[in-house]
Coordinates of N, CA and C and ligand atoms in Angstrom, one line a residue:
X1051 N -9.9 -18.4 2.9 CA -8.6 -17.7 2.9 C -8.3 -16.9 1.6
X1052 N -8.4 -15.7 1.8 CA -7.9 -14.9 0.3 C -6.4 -14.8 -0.2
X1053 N -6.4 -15.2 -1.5 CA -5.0 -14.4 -1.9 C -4.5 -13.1 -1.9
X1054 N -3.6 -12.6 -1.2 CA -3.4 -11.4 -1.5 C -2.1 -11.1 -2.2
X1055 N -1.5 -11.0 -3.2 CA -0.8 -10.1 -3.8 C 0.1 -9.0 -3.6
X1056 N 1.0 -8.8 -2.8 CA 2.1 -7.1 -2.5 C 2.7 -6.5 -3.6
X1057 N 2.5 -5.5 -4.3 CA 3.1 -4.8 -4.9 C 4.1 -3.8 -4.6
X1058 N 5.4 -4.0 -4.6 CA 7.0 -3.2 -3.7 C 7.4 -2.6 -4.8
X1059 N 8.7 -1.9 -4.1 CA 9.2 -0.7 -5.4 C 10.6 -1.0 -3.8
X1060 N 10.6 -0.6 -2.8 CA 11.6 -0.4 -2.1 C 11.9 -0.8 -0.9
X1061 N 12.4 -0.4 -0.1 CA 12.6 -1.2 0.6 C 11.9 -2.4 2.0
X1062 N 10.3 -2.0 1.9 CA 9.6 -3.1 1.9 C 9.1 -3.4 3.5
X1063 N 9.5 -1.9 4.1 CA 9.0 -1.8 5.5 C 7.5 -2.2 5.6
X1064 N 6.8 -2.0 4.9 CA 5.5 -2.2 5.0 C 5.2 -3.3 4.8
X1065 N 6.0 -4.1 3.6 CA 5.5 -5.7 3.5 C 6.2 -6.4 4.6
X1066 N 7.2 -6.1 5.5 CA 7.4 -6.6 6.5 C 6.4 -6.9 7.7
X1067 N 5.6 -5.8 7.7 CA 5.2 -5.3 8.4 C 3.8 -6.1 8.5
X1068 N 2.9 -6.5 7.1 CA 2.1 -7.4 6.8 C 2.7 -8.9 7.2
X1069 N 4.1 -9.2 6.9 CA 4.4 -10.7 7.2 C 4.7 -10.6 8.4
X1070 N 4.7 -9.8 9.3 CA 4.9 -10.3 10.7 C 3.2 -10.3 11.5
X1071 N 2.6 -9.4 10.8 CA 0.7 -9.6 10.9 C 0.6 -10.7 11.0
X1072 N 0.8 -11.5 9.5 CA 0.8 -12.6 8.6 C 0.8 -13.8 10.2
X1073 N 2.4 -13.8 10.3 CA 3.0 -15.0 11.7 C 2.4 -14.7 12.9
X1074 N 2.0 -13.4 13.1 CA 1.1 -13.6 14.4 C -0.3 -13.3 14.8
X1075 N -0.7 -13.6 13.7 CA -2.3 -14.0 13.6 C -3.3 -12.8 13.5
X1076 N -2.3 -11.3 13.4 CA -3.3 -10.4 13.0 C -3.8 -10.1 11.6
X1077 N -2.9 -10.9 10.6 CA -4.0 -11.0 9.6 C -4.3 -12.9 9.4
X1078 N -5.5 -12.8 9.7 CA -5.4 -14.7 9.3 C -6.6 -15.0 8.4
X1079 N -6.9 -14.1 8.1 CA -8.0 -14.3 6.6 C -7.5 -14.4 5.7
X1080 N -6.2 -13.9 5.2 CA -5.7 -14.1 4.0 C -4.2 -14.4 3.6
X1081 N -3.6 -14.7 2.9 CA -2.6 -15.7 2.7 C -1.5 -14.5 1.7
X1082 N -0.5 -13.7 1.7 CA 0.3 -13.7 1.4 C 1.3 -14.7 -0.2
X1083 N 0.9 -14.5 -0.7 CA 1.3 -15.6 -2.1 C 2.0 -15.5 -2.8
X1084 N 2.1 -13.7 -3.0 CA 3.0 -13.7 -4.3 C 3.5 -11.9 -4.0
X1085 N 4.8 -11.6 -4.3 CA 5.2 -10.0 -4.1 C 5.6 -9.7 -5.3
X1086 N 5.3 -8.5 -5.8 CA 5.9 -8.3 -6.7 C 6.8 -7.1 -7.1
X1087 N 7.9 -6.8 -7.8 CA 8.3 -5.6 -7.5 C 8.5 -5.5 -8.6
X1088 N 8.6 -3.8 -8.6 CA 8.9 -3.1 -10.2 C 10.2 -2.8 -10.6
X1089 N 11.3 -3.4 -9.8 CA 12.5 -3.3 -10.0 C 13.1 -4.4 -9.1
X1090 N 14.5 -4.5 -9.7 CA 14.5 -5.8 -9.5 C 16.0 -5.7 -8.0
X1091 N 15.6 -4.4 -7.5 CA 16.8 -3.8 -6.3 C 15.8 -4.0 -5.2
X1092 N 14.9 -4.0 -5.5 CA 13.9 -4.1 -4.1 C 14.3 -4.9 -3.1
X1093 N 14.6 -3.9 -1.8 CA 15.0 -5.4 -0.8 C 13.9 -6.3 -0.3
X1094 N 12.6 -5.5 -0.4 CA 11.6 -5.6 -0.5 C 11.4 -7.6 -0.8
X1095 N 12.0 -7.8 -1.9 CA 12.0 -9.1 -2.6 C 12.9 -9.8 -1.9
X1096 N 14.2 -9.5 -0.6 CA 14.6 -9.7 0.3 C 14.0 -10.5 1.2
X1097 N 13.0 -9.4 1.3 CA 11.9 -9.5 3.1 C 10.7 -10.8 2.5
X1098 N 10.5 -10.5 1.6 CA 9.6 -12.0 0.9 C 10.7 -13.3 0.8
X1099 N 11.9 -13.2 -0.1 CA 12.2 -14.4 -0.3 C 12.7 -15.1 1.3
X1100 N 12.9 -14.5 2.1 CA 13.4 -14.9 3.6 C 12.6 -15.4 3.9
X1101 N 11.0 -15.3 3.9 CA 9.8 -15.2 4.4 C 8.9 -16.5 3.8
X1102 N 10.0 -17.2 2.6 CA 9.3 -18.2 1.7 C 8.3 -17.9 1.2
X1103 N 7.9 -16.1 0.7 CA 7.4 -16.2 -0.3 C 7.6 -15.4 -1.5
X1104 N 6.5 -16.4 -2.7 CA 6.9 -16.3 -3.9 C 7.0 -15.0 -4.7
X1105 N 8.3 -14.6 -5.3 CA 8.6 -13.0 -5.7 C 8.6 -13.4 -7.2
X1106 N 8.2 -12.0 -7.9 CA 7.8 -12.1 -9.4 C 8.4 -10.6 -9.5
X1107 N 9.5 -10.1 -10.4 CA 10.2 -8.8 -11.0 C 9.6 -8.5 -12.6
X1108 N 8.6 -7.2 -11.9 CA 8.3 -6.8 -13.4 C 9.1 -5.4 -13.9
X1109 N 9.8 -5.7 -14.2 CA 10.6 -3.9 -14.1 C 10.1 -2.9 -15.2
X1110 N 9.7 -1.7 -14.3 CA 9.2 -0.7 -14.7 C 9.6 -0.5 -16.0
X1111 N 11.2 0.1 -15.6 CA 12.2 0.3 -17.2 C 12.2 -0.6 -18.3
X1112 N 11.6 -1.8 -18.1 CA 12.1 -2.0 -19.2 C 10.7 -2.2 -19.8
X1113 N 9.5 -1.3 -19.6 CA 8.4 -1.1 -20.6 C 7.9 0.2 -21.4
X1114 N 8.3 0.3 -22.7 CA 8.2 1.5 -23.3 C 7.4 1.9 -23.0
X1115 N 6.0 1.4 -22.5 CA 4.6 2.6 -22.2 C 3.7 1.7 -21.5
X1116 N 3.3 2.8 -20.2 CA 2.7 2.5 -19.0 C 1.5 0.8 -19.3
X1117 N 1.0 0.8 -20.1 CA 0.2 0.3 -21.3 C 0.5 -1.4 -20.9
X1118 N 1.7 -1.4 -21.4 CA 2.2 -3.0 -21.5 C 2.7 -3.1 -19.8
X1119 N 2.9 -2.5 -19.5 CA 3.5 -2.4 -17.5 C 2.2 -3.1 -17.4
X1120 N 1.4 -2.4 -17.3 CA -0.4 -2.8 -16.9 C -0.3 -4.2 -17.1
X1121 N -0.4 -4.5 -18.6 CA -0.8 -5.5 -18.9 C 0.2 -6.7 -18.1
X1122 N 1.3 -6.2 -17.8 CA 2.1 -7.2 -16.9 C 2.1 -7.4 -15.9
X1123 N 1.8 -6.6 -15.1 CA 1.2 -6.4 -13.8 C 0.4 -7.4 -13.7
X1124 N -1.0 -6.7 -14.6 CA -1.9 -7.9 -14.7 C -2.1 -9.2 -14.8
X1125 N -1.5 -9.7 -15.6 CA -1.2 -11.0 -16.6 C -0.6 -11.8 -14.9
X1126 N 0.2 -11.3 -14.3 CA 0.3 -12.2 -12.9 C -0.3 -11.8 -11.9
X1127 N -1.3 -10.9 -11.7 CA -2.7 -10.7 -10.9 C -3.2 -12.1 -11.2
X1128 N -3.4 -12.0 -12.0 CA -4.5 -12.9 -13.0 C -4.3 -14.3 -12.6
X1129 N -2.5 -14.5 -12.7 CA -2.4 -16.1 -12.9 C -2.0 -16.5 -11.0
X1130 N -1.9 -15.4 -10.2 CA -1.5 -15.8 -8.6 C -3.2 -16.0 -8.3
X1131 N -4.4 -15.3 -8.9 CA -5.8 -15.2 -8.3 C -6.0 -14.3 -7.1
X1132 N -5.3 -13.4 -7.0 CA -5.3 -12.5 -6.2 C -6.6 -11.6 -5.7
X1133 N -7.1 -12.1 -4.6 CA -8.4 -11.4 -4.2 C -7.9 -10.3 -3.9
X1134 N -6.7 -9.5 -3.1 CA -6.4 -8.9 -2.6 C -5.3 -8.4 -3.5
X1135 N -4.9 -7.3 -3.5 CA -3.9 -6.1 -4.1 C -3.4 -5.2 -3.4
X1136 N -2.0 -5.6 -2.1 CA -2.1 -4.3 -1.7 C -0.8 -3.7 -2.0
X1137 N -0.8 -2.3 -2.1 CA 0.3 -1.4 -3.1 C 1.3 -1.0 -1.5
X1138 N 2.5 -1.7 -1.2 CA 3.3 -1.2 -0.4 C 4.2 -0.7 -0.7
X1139 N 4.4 0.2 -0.7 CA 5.7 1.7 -1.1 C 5.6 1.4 -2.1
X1140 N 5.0 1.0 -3.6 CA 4.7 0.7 -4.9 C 5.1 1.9 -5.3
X1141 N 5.7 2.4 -6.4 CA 6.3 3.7 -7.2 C 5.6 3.6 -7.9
X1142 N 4.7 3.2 -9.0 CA 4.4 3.2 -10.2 C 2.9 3.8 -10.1
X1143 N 2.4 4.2 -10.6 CA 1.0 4.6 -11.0 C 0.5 3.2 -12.0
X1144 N -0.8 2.6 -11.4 CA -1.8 1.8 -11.9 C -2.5 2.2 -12.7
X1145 N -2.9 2.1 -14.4 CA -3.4 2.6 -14.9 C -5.1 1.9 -15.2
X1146 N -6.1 2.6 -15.8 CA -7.6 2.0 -15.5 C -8.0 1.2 -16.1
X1147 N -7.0 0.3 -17.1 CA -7.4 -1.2 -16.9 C -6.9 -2.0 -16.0
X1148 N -6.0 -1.6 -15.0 CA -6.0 -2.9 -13.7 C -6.9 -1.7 -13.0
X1149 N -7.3 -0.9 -12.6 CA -7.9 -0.5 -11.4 C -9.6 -0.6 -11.8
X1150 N -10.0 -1.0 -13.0 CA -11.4 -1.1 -13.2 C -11.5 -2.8 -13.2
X1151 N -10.4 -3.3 -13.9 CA -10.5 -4.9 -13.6 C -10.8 -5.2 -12.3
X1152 N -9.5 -4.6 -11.3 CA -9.6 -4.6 -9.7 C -10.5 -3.8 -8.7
X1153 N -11.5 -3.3 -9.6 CA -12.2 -1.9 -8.1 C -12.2 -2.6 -7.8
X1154 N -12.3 -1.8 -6.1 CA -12.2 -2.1 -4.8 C -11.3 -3.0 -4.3
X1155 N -10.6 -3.6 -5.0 CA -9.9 -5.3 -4.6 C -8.1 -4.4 -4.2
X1156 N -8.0 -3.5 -5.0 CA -6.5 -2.9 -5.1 C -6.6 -1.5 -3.4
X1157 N -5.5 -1.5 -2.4 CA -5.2 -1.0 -1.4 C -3.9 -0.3 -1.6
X1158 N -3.8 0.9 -0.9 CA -2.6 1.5 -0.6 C -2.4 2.5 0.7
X1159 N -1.2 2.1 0.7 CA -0.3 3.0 2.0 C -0.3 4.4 1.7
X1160 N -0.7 5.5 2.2 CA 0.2 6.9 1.8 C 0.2 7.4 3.0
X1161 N 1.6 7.8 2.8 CA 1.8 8.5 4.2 C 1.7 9.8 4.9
X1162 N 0.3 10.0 4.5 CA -0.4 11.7 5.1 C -1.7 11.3 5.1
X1163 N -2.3 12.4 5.7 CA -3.8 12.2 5.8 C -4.5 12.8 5.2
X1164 N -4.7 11.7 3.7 CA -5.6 12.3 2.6 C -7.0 13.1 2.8
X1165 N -7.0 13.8 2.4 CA -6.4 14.3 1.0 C -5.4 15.4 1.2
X1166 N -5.2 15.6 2.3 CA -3.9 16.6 2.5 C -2.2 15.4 2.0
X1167 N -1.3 16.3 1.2 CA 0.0 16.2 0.7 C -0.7 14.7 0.1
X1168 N -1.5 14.9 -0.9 CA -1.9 13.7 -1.7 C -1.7 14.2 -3.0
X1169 N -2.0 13.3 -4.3 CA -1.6 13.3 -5.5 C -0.4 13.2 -6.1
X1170 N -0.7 14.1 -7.4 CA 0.3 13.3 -8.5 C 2.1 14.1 -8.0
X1171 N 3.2 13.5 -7.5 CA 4.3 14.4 -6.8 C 4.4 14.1 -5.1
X1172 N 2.7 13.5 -4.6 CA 3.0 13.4 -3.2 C 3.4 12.1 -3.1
X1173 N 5.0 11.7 -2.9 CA 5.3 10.2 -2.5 C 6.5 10.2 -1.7
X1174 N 6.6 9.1 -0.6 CA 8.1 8.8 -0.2 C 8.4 10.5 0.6
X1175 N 9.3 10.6 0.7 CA 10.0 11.6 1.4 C 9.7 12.8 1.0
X1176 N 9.1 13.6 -0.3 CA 8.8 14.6 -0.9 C 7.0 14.9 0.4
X1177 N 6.5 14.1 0.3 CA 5.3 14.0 1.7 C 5.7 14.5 2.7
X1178 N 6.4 14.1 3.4 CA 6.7 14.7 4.3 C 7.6 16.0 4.6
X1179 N 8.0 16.6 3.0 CA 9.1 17.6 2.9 C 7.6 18.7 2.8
X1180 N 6.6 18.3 2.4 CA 5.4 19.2 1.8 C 5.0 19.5 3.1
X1181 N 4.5 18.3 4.2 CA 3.9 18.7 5.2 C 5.0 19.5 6.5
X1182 N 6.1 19.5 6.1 CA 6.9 20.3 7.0 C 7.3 21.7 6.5
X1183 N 6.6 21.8 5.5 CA 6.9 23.3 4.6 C 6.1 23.8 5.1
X1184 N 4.4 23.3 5.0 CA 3.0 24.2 5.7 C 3.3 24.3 7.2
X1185 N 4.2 23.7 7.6 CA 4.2 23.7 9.4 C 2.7 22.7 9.8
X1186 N 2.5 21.8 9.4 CA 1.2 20.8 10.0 C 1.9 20.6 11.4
X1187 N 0.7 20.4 12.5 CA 1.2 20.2 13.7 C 0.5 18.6 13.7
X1188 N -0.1 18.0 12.7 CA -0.4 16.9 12.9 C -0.4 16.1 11.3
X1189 N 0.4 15.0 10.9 CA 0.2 14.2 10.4 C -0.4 12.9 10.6
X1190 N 0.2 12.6 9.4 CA -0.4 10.4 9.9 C -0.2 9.7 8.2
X1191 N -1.1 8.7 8.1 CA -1.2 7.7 7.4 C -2.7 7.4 6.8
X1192 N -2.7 7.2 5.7 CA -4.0 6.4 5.0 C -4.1 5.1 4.5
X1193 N -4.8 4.4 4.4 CA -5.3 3.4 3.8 C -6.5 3.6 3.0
X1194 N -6.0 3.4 1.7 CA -6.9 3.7 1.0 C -7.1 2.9 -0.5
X1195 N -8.7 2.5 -0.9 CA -8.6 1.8 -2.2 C -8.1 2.7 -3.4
X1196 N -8.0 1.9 -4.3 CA -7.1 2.6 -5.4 C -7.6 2.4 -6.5
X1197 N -7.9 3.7 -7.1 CA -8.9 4.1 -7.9 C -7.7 5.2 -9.4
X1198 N -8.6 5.2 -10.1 CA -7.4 5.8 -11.3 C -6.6 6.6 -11.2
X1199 N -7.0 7.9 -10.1 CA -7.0 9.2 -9.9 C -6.2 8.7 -8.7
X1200 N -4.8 9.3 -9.1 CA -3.6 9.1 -7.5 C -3.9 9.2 -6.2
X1201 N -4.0 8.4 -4.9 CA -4.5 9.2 -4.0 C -5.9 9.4 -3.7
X1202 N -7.2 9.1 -4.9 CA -8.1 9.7 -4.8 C -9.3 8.9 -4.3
X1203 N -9.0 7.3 -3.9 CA -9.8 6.4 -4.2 C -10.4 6.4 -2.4
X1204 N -11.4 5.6 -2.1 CA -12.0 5.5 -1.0 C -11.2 5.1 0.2
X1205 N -11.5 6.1 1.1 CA -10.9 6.1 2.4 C -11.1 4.7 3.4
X1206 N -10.3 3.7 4.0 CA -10.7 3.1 4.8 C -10.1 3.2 6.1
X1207 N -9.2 3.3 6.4 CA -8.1 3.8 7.8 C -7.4 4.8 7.6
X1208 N -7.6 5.3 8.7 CA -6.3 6.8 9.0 C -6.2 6.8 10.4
X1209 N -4.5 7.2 10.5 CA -4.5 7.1 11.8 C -3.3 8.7 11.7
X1210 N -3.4 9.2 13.1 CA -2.7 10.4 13.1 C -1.4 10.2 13.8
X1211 N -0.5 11.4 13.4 CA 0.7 11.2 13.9 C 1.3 12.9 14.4
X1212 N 1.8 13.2 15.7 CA 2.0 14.5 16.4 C 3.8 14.9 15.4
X1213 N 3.6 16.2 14.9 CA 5.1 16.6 13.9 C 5.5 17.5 15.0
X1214 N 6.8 17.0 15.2 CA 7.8 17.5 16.6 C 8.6 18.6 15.6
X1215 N 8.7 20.1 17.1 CA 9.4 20.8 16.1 C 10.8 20.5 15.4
X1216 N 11.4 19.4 16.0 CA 12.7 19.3 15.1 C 12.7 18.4 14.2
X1217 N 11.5 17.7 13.8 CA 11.5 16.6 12.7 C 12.3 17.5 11.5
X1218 N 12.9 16.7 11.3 CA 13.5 16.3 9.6 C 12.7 15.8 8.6
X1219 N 12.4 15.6 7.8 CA 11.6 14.8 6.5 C 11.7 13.6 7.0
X1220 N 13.2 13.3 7.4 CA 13.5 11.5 7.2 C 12.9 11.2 8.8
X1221 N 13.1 11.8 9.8 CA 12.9 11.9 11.3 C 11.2 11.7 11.6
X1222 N 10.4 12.5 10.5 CA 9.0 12.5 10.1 C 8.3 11.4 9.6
X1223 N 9.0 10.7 8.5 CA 9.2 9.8 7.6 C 9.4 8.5 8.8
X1224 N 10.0 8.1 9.5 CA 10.1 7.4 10.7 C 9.3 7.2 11.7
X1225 N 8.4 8.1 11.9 CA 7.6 8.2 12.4 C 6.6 7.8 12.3
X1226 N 6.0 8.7 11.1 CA 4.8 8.3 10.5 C 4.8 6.5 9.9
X1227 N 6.4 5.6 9.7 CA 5.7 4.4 9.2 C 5.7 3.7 10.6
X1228 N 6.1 4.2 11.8 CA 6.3 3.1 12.8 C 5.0 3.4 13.4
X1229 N 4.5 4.4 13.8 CA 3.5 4.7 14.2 C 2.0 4.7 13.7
X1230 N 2.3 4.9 12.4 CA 1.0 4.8 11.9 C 0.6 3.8 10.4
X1231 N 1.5 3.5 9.4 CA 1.9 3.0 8.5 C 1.5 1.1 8.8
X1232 N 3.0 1.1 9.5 CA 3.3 -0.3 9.9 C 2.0 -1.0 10.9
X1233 N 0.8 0.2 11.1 CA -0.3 -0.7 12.4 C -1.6 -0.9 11.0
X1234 N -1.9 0.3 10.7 CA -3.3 0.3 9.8 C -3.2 0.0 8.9
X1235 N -2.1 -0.6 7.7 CA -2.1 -1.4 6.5 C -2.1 -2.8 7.3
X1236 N -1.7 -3.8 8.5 CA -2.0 -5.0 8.4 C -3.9 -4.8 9.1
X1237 N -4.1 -4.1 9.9 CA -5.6 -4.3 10.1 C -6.3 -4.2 8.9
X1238 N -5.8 -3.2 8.1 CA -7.2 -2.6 7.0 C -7.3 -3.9 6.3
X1239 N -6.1 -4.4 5.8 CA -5.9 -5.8 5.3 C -6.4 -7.0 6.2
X1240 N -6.4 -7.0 7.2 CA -7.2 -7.9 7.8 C -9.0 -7.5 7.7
X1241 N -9.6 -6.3 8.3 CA -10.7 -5.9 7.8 C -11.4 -6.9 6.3
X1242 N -10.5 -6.4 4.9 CA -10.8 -6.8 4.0 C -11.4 -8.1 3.9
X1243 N -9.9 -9.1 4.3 CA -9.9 -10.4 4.5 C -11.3 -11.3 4.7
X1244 N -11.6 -10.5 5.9 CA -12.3 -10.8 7.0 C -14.3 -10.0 6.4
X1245 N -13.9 -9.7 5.2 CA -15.3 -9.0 4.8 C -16.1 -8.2 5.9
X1246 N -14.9 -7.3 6.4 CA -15.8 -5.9 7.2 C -15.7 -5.0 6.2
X1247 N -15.5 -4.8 5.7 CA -15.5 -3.0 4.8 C -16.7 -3.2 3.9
X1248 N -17.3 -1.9 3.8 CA -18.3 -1.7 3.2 C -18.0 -1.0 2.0
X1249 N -18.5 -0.6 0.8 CA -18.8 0.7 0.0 C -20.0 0.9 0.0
X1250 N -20.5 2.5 0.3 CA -21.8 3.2 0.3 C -21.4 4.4 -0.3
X1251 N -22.0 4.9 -1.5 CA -22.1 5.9 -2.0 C -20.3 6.4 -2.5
X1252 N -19.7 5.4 -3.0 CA -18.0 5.4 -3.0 C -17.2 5.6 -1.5
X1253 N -18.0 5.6 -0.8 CA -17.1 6.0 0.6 C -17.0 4.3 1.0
X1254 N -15.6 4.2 2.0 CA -15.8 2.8 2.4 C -15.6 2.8 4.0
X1255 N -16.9 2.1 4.3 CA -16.9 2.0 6.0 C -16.3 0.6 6.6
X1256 N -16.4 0.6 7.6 CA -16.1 -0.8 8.6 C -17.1 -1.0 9.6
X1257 N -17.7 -2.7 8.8 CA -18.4 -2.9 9.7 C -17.6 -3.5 11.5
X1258 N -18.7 -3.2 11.9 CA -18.3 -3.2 13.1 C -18.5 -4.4 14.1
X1259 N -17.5 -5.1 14.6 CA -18.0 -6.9 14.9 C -18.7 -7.3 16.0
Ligands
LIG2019 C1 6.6 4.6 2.8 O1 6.7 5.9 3.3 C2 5.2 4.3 2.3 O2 4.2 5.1 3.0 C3 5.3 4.8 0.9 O3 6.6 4.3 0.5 C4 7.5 4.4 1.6 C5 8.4 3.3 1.6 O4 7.7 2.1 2.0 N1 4.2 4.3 0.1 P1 8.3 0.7 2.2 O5 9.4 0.8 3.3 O6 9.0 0.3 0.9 O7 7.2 -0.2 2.7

């Protein structure tokens, strides 16, 4: 059974989304232990303490440089033993001493299909304000390991999502987590659990059972 770790920033659709996996058996390789959020408004820390589990507040603001965040971040990586790292609606950029401590071990949600409306500016609602500017007739969702470079790290799920002409950002934004969000962060997380994913040549596959 691995530990896994949630990293929140907001309101925590996504770690919901893992603890209802969690209760119904679609992730049962790994154990939910500890959440943690970078402010301390997260309802996010809501949906965990309901859920009996254990929440840890590292707040972003109150670290003069990215530097010492890391190191606190870390310092409770370190002491929950966290096999698992996954970044749900997480705000903060990871810098490359947790993401070299953690290759491969650290996961994230983005809600487009990288590498399209990816990088440094593409988060939260601004994503889907970008993909409704190009007119995309198709979005979706990524899962993806998390590597130094925002956005840039090894692909493991994507799933697509149809953009209706009257979406709104927020209407888009709704969409993309119920449909594609909320299904392929508790599988990819199960995957992991469960030692299907591969890395070959930085790319990451699934093995197949
Ligand atoms: C979601 O769109 C997610 O893709 C992005 O942050 C937003 C909020 O996520 N990473 P949550 O409701 O806090 O899980």
């Amino acid at each position: 059974m691995l530990n896994i770790v949630v990293l929140v920033s907001g309101g925590g659709t996504n770690l919901q989304a893992l603890i209802d996996a969690q209760n119904n058996n679609t992730i049962k390789n790994g154990k939910i232990v500890c959440v943690i959020a970078s402010n301390d408004k997260a309802y996010a820390l809501t949906r965990a303490r309901e859920n009996g589990i254990d929440t840890v507040v590292v707040p972003r603001k109150e670290f003069d440089c990215s530097q010492d965040f890391d190191a606190a971040i870390m310092k409770q990586l370190d002491e929950k033993k966290a096999d698992l790292v996954v970044l749900a609606g997480f705000m903060s950029i990871l810098g490359k001493a947790v993401t070299d401590k953690y290759s491969y071990k650290i996961i994230n949600i983005h809600p487009a299909l990288i590498p399209s409306f990816s990088g440094p500016g593409c988060y939260g609602l601004h994503v889907h304000e970008k993909a409704l500017e190009c007119g995309v007739k198709i979005t979706g969702a990524t899962v993806h390991f998390v590597s130094e470079k925002a956005d840039a790290g090894a692909i493991i799920m994507q799933k697509a999502v149809e953009v209706c002409s009257t979406d709104t950002p927020q209407t888009l934004q709704t969409r993309v987590m119920k449909q594609a969000e909320w299904e392929i962060l508790p599988k990819a997380v199960e995957l992991f659990c469960s030692g299907r994913i591969f890395i070959k040549n930085d790319k990451a596959y699934i093995l197949e059972e």
